[in-house]
Short mmCIF file of C-alpha atoms in Angstrom, two decimals:
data_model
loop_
_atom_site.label_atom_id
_atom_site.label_comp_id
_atom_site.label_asym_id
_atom_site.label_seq_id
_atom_site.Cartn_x
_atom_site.Cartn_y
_atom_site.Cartn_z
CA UNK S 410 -8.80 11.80 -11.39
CA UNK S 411 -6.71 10.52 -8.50
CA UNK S 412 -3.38 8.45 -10.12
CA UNK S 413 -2.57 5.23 -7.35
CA UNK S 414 0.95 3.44 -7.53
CA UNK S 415 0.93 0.04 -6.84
CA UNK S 416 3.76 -2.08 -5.93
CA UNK S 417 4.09 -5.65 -5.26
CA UNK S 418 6.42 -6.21 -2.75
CA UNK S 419 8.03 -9.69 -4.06
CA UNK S 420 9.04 -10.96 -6.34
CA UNK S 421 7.88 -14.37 -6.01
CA UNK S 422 4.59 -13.04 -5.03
CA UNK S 423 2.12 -15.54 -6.50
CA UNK S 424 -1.50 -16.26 -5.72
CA UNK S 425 -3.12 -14.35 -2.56
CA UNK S 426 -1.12 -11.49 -3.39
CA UNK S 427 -1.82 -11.16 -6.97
CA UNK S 428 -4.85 -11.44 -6.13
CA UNK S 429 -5.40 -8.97 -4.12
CA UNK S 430 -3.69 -6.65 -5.85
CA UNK S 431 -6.27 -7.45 -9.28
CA UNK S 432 -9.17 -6.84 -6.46
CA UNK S 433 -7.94 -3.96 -5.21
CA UNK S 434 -7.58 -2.42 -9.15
CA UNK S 435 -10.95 -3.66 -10.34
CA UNK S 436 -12.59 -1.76 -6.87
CA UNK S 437 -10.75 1.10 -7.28
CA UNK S 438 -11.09 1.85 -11.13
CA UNK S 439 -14.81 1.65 -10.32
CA UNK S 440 -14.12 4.20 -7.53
CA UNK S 441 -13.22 6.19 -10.38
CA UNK S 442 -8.66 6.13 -9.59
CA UNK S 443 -6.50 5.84 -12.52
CA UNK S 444 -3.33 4.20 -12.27
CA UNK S 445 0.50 5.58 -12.89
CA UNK S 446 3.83 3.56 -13.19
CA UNK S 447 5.42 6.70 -12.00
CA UNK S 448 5.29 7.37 -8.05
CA UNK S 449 6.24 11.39 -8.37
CA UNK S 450 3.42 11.63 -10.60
CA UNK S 451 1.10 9.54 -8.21
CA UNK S 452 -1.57 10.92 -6.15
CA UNK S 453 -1.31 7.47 -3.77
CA UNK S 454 0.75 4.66 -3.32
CA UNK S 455 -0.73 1.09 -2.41
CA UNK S 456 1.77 -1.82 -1.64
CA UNK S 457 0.44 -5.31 -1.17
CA UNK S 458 3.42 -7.67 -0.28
CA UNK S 459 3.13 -11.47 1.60
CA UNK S 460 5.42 -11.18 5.10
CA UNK S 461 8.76 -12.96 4.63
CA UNK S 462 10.32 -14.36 7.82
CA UNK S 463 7.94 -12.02 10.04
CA UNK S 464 9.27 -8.63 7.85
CA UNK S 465 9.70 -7.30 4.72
CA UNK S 466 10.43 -9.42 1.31
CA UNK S 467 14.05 -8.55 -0.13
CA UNK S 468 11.84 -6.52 -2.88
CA UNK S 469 9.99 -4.58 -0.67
CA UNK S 470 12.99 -3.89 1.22
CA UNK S 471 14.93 -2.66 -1.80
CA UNK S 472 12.11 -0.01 -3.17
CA UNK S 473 11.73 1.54 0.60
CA UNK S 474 15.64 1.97 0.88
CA UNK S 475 16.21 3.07 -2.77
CA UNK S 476 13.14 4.65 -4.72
CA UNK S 477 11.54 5.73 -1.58
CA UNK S 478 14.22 7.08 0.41
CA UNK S 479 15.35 8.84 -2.84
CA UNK S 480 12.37 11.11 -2.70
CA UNK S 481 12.74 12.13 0.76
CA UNK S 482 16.28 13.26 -0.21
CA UNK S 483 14.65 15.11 -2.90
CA UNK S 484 12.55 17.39 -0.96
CA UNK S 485 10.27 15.30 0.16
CA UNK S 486 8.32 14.46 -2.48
CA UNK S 487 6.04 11.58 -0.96
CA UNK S 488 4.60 14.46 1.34
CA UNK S 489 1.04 14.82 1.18
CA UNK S 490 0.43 11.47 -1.00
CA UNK S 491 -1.95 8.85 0.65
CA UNK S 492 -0.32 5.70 1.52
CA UNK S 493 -2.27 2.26 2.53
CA UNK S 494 -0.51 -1.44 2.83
CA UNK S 495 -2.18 -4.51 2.71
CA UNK S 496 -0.22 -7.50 4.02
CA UNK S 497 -0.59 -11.40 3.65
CA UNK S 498 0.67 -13.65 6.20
CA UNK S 499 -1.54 -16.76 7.21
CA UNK S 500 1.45 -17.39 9.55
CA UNK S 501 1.88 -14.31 11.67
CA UNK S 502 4.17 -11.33 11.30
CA UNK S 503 1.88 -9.05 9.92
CA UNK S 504 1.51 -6.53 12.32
CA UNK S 505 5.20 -6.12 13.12
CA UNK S 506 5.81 -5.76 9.11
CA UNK S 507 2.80 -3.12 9.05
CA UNK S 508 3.97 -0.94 12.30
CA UNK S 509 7.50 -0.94 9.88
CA UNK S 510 5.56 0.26 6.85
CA UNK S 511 3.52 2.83 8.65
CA UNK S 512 6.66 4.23 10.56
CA UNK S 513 8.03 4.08 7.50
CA UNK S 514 5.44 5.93 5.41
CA UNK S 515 4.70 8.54 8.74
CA UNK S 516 8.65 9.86 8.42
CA UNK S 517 7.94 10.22 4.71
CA UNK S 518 5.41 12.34 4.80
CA UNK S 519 2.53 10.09 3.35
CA UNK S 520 -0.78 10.42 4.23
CA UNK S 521 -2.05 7.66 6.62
CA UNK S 522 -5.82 7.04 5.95
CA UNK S 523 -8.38 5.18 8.37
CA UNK S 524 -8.52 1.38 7.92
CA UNK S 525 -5.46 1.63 5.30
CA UNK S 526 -2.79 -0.84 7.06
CA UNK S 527 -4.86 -4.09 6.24
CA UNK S 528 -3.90 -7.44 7.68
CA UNK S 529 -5.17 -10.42 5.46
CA UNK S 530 -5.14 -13.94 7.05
CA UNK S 531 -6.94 -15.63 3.97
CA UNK S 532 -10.17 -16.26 6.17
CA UNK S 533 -14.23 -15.49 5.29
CA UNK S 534 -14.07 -12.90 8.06
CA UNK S 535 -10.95 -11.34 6.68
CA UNK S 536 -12.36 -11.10 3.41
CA UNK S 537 -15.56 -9.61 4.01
CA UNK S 538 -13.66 -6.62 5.70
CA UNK S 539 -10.03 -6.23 4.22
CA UNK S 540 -11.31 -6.12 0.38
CA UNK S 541 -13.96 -3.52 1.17
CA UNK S 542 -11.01 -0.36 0.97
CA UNK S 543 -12.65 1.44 2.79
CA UNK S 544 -10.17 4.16 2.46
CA UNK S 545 -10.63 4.69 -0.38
CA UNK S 546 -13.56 6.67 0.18
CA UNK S 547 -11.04 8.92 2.38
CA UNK S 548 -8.62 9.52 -0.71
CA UNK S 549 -11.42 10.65 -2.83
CA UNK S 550 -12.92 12.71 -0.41
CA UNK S 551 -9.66 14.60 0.86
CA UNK S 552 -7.17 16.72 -0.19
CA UNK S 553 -3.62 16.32 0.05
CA UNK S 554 -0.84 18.59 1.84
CA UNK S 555 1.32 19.36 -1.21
CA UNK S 556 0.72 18.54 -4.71
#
């Protein structure tokens, strides 16, 4: 079974992000994923975070420069895990906060899946695609790089 780390990337992160984050658990235990509080031990890592000010929340911020950069240090230990984002801003900044994640992710090493950077607007249109995951058909289907 495939472990996924989640983070929530603020920590006033209330309502639409919460909530995402329960719909993406309930979909993906179905999938068959288990979940893991510990990211070496993690087959995936999912962040959902709101934008703040058009980038990344203070919490968000912190994990990428300590916990994450820590395991590049290390050998690169996020190499080969999958990595998808899904980001809530009904006010814009999205995309520029995404393009920072998957940069971010790419140097890393992490796995970049089809239809894993997710913008969510909080409209019917978004929610009828963004909650579907589709990738995670991808990270059950594939192998990764380095275990």
């Amino acid at each position: 079974m495939k472990k996924i780390y989640t983070f929530l990337g603020s920590e006033n992160a209330k309502g639409k992000t919460t909530e995402m984050l329960s719909k993406f658990k309930t979909i993906a235990k179905k999938e068959g994923f288990g979940f893991t509080d510990d990211l070496k031990k993690a087959d995936a890592l999912f962040i959902v975070t709101p934008v703040h000010w058009f980038g990344a929340p203070l919490k968000l911020k912190k994990f990428i420069d300590t916990t994450l950069h820590k395991m590049e240090e290390n050998n690169f230990q996020a190499e080969g895990k999958f990595f998808a984002a899904l980001v809530y801003s009904p006010e814009g900044g999205a995309s520029l906060l995404l393009s920072q994640l998957a940069l971010t992710a790419n140097l890393m090493g992490f796995i970049i899946a089809p239809y894993s950077l997710i913008y969510y607007r909080d409209n019917k249109k978004d929610n009828e695609w963004a909650f579907n995951f589709y990738f995670l058909d991808y990270w059950k289907s594939n192998k990764q790089t380095k275990q």
